[in-house]
CSV table of C-alpha atoms and ligand atoms in Angstrom, one decimal:
chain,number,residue,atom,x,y,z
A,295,UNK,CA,-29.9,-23.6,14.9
A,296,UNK,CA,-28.8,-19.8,15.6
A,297,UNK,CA,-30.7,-17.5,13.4
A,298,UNK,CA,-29.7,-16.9,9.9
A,299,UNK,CA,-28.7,-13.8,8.6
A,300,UNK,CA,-31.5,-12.6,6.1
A,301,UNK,CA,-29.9,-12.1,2.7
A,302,UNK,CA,-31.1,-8.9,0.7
A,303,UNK,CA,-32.3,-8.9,-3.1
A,304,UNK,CA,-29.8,-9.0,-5.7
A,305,UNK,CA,-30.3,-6.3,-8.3
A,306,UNK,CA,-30.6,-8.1,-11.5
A,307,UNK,CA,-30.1,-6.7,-15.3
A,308,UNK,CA,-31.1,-8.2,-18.9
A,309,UNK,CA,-28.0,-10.3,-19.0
A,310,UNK,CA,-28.7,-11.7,-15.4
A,311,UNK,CA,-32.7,-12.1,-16.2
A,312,UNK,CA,-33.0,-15.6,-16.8
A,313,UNK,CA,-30.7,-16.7,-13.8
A,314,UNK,CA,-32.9,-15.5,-11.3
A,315,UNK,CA,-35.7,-16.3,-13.4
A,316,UNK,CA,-34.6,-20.1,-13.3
A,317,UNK,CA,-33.4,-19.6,-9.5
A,318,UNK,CA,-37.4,-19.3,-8.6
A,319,UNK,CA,-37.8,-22.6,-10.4
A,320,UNK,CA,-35.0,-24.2,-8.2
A,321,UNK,CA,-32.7,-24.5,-11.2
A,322,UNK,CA,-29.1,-23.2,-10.8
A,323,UNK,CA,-27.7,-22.3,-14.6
A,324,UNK,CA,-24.1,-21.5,-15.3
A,325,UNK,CA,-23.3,-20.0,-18.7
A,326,UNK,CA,-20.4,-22.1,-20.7
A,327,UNK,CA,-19.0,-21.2,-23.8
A,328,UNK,CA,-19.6,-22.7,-27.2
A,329,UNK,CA,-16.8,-21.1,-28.4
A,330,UNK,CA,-13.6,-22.2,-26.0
A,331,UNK,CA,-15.6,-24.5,-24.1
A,332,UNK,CA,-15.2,-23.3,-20.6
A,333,UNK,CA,-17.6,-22.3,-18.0
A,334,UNK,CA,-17.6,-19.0,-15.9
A,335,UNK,CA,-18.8,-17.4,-13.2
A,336,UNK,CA,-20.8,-14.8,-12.6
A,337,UNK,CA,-23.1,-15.2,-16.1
A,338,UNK,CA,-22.4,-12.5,-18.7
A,339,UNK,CA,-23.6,-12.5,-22.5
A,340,UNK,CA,-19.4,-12.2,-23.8
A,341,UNK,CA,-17.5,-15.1,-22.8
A,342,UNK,CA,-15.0,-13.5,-20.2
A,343,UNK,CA,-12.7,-15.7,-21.3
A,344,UNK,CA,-12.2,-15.6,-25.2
A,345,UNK,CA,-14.7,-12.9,-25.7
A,346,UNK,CA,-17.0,-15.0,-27.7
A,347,UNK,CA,-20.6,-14.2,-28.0
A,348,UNK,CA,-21.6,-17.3,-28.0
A,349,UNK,CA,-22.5,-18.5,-24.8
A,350,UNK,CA,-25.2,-20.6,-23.5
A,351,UNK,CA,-27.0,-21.4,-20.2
A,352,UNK,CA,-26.4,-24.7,-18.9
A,353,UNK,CA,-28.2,-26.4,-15.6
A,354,UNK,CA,-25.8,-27.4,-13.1
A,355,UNK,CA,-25.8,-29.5,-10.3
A,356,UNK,CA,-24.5,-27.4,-8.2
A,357,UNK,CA,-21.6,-29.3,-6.2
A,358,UNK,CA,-18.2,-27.7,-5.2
A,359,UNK,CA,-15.3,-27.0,-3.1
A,360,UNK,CA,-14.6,-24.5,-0.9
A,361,UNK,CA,-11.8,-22.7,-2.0
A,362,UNK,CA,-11.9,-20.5,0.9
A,363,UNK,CA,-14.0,-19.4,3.8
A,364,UNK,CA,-14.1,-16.9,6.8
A,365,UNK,CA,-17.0,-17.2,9.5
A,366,UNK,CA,-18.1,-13.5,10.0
A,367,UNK,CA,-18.3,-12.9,14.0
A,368,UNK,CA,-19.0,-9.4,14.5
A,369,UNK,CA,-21.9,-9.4,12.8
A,370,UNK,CA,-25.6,-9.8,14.5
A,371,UNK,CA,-26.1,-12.7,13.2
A,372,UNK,CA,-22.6,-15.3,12.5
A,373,UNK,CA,-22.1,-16.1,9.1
A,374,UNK,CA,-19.8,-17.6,6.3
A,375,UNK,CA,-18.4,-16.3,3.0
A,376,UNK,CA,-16.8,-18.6,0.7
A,377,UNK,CA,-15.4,-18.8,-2.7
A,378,UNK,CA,-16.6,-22.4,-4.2
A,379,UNK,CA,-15.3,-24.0,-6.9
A,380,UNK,CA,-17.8,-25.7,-9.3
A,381,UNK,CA,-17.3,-29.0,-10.6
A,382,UNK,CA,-17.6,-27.0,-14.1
A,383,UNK,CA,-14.7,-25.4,-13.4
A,384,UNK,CA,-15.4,-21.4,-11.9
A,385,UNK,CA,-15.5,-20.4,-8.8
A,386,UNK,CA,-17.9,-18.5,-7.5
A,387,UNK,CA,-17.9,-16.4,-4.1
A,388,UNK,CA,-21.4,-17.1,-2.3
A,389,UNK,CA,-22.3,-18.5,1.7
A,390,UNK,CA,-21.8,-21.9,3.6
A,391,UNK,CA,-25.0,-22.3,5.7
A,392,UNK,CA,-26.0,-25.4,7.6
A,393,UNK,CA,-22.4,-25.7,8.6
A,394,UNK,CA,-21.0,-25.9,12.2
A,395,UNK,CA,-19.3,-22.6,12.0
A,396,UNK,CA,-16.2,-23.7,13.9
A,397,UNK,CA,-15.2,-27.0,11.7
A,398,UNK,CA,-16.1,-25.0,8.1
A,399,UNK,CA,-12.9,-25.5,6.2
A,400,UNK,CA,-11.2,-25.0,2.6
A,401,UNK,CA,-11.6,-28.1,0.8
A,402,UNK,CA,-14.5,-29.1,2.2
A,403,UNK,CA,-17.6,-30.9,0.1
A,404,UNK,CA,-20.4,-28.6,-1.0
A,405,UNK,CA,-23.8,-29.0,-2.2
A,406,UNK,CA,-25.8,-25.9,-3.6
A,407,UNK,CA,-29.4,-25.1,-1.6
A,408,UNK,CA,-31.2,-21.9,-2.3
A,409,UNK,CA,-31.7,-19.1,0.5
A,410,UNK,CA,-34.9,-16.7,0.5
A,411,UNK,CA,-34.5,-13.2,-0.5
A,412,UNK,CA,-36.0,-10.1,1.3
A,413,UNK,CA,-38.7,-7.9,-0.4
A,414,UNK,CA,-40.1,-11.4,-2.6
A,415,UNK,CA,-36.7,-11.4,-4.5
A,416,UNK,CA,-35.3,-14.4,-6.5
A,417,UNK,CA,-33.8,-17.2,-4.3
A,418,UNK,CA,-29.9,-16.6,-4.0
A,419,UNK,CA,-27.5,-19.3,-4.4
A,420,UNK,CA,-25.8,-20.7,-1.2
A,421,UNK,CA,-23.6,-23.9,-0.4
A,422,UNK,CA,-24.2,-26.4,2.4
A,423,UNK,CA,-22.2,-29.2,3.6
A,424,UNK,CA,-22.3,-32.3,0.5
B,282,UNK,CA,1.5,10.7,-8.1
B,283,UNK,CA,2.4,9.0,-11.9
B,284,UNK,CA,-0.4,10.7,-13.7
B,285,UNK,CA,0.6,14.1,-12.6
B,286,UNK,CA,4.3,13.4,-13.4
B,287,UNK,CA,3.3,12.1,-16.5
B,288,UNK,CA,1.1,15.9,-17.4
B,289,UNK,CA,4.9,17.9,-16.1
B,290,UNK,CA,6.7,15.6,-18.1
B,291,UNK,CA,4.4,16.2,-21.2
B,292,UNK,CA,4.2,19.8,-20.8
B,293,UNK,CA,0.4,20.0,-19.9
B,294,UNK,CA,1.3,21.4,-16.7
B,295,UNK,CA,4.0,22.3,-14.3
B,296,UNK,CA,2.7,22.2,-10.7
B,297,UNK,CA,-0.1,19.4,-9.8
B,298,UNK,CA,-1.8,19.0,-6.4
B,299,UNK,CA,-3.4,15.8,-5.1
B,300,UNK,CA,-5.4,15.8,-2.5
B,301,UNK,CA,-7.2,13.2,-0.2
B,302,UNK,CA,-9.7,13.5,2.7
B,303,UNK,CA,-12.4,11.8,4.5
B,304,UNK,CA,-14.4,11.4,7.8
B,305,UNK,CA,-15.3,7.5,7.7
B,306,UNK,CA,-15.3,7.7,11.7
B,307,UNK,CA,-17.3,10.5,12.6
B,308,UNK,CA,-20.1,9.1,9.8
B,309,UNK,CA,-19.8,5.7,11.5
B,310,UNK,CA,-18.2,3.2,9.1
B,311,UNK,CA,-16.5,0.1,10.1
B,312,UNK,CA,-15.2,-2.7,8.2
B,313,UNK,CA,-17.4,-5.0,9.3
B,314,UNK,CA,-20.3,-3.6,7.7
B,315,UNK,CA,-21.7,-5.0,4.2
B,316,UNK,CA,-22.1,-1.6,1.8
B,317,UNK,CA,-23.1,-1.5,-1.9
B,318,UNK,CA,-19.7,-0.6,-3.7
B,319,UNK,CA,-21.5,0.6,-6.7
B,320,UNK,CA,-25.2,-0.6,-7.5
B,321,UNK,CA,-24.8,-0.6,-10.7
B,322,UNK,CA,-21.6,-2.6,-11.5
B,323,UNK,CA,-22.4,-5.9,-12.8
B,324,UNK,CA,-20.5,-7.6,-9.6
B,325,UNK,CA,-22.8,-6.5,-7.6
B,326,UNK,CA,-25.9,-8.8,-7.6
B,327,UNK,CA,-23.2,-11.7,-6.9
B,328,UNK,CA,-21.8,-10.5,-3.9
B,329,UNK,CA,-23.5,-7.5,-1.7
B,330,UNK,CA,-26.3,-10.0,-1.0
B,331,UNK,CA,-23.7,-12.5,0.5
B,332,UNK,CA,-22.3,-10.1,3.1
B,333,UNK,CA,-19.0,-9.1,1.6
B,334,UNK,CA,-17.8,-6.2,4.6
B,335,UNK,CA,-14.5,-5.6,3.9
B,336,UNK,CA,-12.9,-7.4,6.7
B,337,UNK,CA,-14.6,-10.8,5.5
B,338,UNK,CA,-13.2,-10.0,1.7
B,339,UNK,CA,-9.4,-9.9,3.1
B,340,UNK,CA,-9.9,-12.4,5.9
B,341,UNK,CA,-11.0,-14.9,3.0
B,342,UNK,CA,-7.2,-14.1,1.2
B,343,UNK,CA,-6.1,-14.9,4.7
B,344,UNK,CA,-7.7,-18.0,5.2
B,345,UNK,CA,-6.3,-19.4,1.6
B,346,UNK,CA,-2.4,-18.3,2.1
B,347,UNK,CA,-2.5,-20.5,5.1
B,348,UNK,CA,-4.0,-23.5,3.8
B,349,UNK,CA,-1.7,-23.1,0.9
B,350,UNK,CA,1.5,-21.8,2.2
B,351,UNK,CA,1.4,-22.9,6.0
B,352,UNK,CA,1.3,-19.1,6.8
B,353,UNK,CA,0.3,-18.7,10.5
B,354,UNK,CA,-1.6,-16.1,13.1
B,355,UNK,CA,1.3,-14.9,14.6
B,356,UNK,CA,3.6,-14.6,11.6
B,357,UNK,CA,0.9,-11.8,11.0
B,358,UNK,CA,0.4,-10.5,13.8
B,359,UNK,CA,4.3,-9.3,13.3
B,360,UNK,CA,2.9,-6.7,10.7
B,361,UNK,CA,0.6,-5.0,13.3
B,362,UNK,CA,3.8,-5.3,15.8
B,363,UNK,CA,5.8,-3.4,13.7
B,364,UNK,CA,3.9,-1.1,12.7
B,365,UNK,CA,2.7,-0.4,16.5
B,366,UNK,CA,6.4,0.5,17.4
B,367,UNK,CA,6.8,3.0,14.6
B,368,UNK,CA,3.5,4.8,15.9
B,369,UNK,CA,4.6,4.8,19.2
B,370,UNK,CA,6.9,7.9,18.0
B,371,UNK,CA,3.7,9.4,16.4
B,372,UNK,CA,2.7,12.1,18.5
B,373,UNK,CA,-0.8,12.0,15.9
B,374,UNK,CA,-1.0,8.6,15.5
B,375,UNK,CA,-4.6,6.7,17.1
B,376,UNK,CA,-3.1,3.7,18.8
B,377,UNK,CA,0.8,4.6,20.1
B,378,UNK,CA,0.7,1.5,22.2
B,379,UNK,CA,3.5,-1.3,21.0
B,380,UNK,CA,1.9,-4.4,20.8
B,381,UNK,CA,3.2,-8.1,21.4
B,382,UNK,CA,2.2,-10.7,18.9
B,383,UNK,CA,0.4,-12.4,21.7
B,384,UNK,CA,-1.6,-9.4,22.1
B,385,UNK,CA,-2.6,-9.2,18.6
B,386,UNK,CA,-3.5,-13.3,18.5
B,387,UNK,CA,-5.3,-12.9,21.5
B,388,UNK,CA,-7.5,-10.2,20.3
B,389,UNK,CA,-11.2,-10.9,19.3
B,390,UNK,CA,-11.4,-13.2,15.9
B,391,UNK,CA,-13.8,-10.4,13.7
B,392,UNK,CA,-13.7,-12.4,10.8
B,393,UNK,CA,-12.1,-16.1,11.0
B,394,UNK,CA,-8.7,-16.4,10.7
B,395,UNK,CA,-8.6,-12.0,11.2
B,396,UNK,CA,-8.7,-10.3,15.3
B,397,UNK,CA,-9.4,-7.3,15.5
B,398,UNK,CA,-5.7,-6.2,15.7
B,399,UNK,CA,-4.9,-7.8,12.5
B,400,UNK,CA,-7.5,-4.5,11.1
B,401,UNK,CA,-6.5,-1.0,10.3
B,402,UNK,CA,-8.1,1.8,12.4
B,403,UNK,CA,-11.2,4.0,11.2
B,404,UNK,CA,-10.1,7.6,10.8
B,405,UNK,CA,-10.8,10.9,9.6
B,406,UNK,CA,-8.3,12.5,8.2
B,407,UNK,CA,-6.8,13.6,4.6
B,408,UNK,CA,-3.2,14.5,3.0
B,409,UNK,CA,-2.2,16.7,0.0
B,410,UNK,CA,0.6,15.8,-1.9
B,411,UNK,CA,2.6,18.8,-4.7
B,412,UNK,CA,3.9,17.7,-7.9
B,413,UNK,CA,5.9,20.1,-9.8
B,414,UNK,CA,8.6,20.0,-12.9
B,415,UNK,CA,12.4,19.7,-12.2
B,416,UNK,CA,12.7,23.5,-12.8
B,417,UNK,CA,10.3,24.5,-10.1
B,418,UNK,CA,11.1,21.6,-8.1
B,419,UNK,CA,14.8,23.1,-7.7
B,420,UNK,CA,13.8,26.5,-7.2
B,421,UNK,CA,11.9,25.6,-4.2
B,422,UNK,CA,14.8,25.2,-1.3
B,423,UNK,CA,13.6,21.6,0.1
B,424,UNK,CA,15.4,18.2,-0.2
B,425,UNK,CA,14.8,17.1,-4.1
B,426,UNK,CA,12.9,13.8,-4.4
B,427,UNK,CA,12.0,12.3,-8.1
B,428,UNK,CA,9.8,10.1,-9.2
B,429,UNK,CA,11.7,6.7,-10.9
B,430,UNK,CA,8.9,4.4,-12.2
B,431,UNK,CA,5.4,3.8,-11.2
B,432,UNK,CA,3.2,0.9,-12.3
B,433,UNK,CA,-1.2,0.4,-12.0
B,434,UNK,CA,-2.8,-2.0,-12.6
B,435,UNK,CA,-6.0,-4.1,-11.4
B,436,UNK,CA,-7.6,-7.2,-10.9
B,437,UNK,CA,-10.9,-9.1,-10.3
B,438,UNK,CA,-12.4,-12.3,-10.1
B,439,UNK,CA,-11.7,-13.1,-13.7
B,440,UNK,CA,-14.3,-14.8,-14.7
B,441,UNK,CA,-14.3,-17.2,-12.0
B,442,UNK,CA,-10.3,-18.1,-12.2
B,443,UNK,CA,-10.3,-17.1,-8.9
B,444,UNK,CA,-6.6,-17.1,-7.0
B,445,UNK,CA,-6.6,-15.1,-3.7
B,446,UNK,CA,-2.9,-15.5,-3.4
B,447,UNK,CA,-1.8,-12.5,-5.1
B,448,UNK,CA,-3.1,-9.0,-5.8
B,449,UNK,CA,-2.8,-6.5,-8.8
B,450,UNK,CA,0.8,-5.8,-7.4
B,451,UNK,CA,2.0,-8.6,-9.2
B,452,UNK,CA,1.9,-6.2,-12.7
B,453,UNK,CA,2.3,-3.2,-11.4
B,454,UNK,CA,5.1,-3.7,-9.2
B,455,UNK,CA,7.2,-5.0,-12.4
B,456,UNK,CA,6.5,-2.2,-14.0
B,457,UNK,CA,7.4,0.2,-11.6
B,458,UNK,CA,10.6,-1.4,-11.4
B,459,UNK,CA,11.2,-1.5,-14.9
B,460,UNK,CA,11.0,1.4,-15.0
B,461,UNK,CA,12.7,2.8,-12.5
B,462,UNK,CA,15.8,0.2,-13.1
B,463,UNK,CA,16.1,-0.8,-9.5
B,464,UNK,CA,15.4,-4.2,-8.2
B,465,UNK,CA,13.6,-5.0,-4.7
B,466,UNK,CA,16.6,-5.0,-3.0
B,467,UNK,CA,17.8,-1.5,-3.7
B,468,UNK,CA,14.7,-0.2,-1.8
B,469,UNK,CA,15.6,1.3,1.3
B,470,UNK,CA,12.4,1.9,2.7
B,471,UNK,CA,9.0,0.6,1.9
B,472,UNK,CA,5.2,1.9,2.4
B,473,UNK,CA,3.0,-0.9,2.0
B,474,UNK,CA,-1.1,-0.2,2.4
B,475,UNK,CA,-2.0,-2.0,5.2
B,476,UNK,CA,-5.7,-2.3,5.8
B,477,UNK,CA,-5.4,-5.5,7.6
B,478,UNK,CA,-2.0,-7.1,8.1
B,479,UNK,CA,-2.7,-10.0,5.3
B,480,UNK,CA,-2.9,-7.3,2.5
B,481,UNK,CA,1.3,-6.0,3.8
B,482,UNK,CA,2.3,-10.1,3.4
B,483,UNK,CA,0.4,-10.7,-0.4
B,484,UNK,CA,1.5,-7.3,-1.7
B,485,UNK,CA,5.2,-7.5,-0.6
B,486,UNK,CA,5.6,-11.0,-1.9
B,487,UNK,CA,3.8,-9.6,-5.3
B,488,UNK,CA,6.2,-6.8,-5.4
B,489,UNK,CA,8.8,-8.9,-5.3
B,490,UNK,CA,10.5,-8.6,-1.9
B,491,UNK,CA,10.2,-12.4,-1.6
B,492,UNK,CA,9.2,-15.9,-3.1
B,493,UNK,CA,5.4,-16.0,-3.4
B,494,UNK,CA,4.2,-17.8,-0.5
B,495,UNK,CA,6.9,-16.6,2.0
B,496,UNK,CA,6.0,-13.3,3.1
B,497,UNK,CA,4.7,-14.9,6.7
B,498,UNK,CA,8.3,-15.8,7.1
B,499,UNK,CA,9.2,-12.3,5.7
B,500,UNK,CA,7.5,-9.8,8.0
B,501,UNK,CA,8.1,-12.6,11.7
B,502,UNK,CA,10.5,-11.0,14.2
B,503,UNK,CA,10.8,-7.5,13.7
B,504,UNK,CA,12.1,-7.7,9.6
B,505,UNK,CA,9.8,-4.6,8.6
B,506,UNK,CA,10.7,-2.8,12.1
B,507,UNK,CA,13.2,0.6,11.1
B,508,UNK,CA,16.7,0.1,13.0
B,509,UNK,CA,15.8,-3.8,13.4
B,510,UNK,CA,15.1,-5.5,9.8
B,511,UNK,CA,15.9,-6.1,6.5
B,512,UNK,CA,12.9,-3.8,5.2
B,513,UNK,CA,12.0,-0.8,7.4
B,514,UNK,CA,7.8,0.2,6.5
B,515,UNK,CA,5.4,2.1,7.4
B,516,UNK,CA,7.4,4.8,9.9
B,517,UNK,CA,4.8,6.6,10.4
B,518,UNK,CA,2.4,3.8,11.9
B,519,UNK,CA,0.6,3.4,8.8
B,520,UNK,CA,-2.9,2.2,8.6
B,521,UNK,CA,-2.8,-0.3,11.4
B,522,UNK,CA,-1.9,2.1,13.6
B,523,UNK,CA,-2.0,5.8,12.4
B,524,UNK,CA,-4.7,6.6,10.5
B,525,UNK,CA,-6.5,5.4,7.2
B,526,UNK,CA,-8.6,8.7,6.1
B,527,UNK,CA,-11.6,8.0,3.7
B,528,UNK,CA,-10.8,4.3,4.4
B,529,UNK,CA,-7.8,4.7,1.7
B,530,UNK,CA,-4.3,4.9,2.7
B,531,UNK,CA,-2.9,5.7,-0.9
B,532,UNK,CA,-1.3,9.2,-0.3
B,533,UNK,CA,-0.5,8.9,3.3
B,534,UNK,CA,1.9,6.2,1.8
B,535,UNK,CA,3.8,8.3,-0.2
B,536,UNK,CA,3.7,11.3,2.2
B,537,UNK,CA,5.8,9.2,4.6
B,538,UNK,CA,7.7,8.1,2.2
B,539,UNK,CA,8.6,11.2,0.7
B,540,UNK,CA,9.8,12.0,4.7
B,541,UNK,CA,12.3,8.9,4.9
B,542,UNK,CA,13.7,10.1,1.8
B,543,UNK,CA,13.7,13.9,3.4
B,544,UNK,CA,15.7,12.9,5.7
B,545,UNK,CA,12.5,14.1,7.9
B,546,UNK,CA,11.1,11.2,9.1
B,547,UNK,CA,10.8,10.8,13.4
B,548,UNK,CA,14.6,10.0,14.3
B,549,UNK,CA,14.2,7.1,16.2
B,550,UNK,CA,12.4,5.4,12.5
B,551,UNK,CA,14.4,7.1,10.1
B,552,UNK,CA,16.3,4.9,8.0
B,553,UNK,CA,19.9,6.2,7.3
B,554,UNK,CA,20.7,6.7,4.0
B,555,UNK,CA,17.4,6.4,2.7
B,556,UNK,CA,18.1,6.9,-0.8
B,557,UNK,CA,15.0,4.6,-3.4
B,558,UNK,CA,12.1,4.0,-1.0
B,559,UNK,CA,8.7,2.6,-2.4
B,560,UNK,CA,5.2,3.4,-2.2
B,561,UNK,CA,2.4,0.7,-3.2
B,562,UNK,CA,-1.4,1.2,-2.5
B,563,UNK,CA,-4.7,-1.3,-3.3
B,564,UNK,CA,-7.7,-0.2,-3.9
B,565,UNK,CA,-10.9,-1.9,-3.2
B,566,UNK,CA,-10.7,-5.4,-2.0
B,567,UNK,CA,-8.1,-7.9,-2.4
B,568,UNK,CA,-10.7,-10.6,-2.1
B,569,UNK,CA,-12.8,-9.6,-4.9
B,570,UNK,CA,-11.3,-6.9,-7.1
B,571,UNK,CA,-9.1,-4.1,-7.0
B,572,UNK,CA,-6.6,-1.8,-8.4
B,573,UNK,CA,-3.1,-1.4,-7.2
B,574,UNK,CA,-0.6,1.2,-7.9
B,575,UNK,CA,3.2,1.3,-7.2
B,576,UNK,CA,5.4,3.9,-7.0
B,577,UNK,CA,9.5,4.2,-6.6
B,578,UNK,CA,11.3,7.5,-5.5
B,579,UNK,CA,14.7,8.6,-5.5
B,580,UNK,CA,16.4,11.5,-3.3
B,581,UNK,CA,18.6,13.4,-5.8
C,677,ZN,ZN1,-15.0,-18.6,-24.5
């Protein structure tokens, strides 16, 4: 395998707390609405949807579809963004690693796997091939 | 441009100046690079980390019209040709070479399905532009050009309804010409921002110039080339070709379009008659979020 690209620490704030604070447990949570009943992406207190306060954190599985995908070449170290769309419903923009760069495609499969962070930060979400 | 006609028309002022400038080049940037865009927006701990440059942001909006609307390489790559012959009469503009579309598809892939000559240049550079009222406006001895309608807007990942097949143009285009009460088809001349040659295809379909999913078939053999197609842009080589100063390209768009309707454009790109010409801008990135902002002028 080429060498990864090392991914820097997210920033995190109050509302974002107990994501990251799950992530070092290995569990991905999604916040879902009690109030309409959807799910959304990235987690925030107010429903982004209907503006409900009432939201709650959920543990998700973590598989997807790649809505879309570019490989990154000039870059020191090749890599993949992507948009995947959780089986929940949001999609949420985030890496494809342990792919073969060259066959990465929308509509592929995915399965969520965690990625170190630099400076001891939280494990960050990534996709890899389901 | 509508802000300031918006103070004259209220009273609040009578002349307004807007100005633009940057040096991106000589302090290094490039589009390739990852940068914070603001540490403390809440977007930001779900993307910086991930390597969103800007090139990757747009080449992601590239990658989804083609799976969903068959758009192809080369039907791109005719943005970047037309714009190269307009520069070529540019005695200021950075690249003056006309391209082929081969030469653009045979470029190196920076990120996948964008080469490097689907991406705007990195330029210093900067642009002023002079509001004024009606009364000042005709006391000033130069060709008389009025603002019709403009339209803002923005957008963002909504939550996580994401669709990369349209941009913020989709509202503010309407509204620009609502208010203006012209249709697409009365525009003569078009500046589109054009920071890779994808963001010219989504924002002309959103603006209305054709059916959502067809503006690969729009821009293909020479359609946005003055004297050639349907829908002359960009004479002045725009971003692709001319410059892009503080990695915006905003005001140069209505600068040049403000020229076509002059009358003082480079003759071998001016479009005769130019009469209504348009001026839409994006700002940020159409992969994640942005604002857009479009603007329709008339020669009086
Ligand atoms: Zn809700």
């Amino acid at each position: 395998m080429a060498k990864e690209r090392s991914i820097p620490a997210p920033m995190s704030s109050p509302e974002t707390e107990p994501f990251w604070a799950a992530a070092r447990q290995g569990k991905f949570l999604i916040k879902t609405c009690t109030s309409c009943g959807k799910a959304h992406w990235y987690p925030r207190a107010c429903c982004p949807h209907c503006m409900s306060e009432t939201t709650e954190w959920v543990e998700s599985p973590g598989r997807g579809t790649i809505y879309s995908v570019s490989v990154m070449k000039r870059a020191p170290e090749v890599y993949a963004i992507a948009y995947v769309t959780l089986e929940e419903g949001p999609t949420m923009m985030t890496n494809i690693v342990e792919c073969d760069f060259d066959k990465v495609a929308i509509g592929d499969k995915v399965q969520l796997t965690w990625r170190p962070t630099q400076d001891d930060g939280p494990p960050y979400p990534v996709f890899k091939p389901a | 441009m509508a802000h300031a006609a918006e103070a004259i028309a209220a009273g609040k002022c009578s002349v307004a100046l807007i100005t633009l400038a940057g040096r991106p080049r000589s302090e290094g940037h490039s589009g390739a690079t990852p940068r914070i865009r603001g540490a403390d927006a809440p977007d930001t701990q779900w993307e910086f980390p991930l390597g969103v440059a800007t090139v990757n942001a747009y080449a992601m909006v590239a990658a989804r019209h083609m799976h969903q609307f068959g758009t192809t390489s080369e039907q791109l790559a005719w943005v970047k040709v037309a714009a190269s012959h307009h520069a070529q009469y540019n005695e200021h503009a950075m690249l003056r070479d006309v391209v082929t579309v081969e030469q653009v598809v045979g470029s190196p892939l920076i990120a996948t399905p964008l080469h490097r000559l689907d991406c705007c240049v990195v330029s210093d550079g900067g642009g002023a532009l002079v509001v004024v009222s009606p009364e000042i406006a005709r006391s000033l001895k130069r060709p008389l050009v009025k603002v019709m309608g403009a339209g803002e807007s923005m957008k963002g990942q909504m939550g996580g309804n994401v669709d990369l097949t349209y941009s913020a143009g989709v509202r503010s285009g309407p509204a620009a010409f609502a208010e203006a009460g012209v249709k697409p088809s009365d525009i003569k001349y078009a500046s589109i921002y054009d920071s890779f040659t994808i963001t010219v295809v989504v924002q002309l379909e959103d603006l209305g110039f054709c059916e959502k999913g067809q503006g690969g078939r729009f821009v293909a053999d020479g359609n946005l080339i003055s004297g050639v197609g349907r829908l002359p842009f960009n004479t002045d080589g725009g971003g692709l070709c001319n410059n892009h100063p503080a990695n915006r390209g905003g005001i140069t768009k209505v600068i040049e379009a403000v020229r076509q309707l002059r009358g003082e454009a480079h003759p071998k790109v001016q479009v005769p008659n130019c009469d209504i010409a348009l001026a839409h801008g994006t700002g940020g990135l159409l992969g994640s979020r942005h604002g857009g902002a479009t603007l329709i002028m008339e020669r009086e």
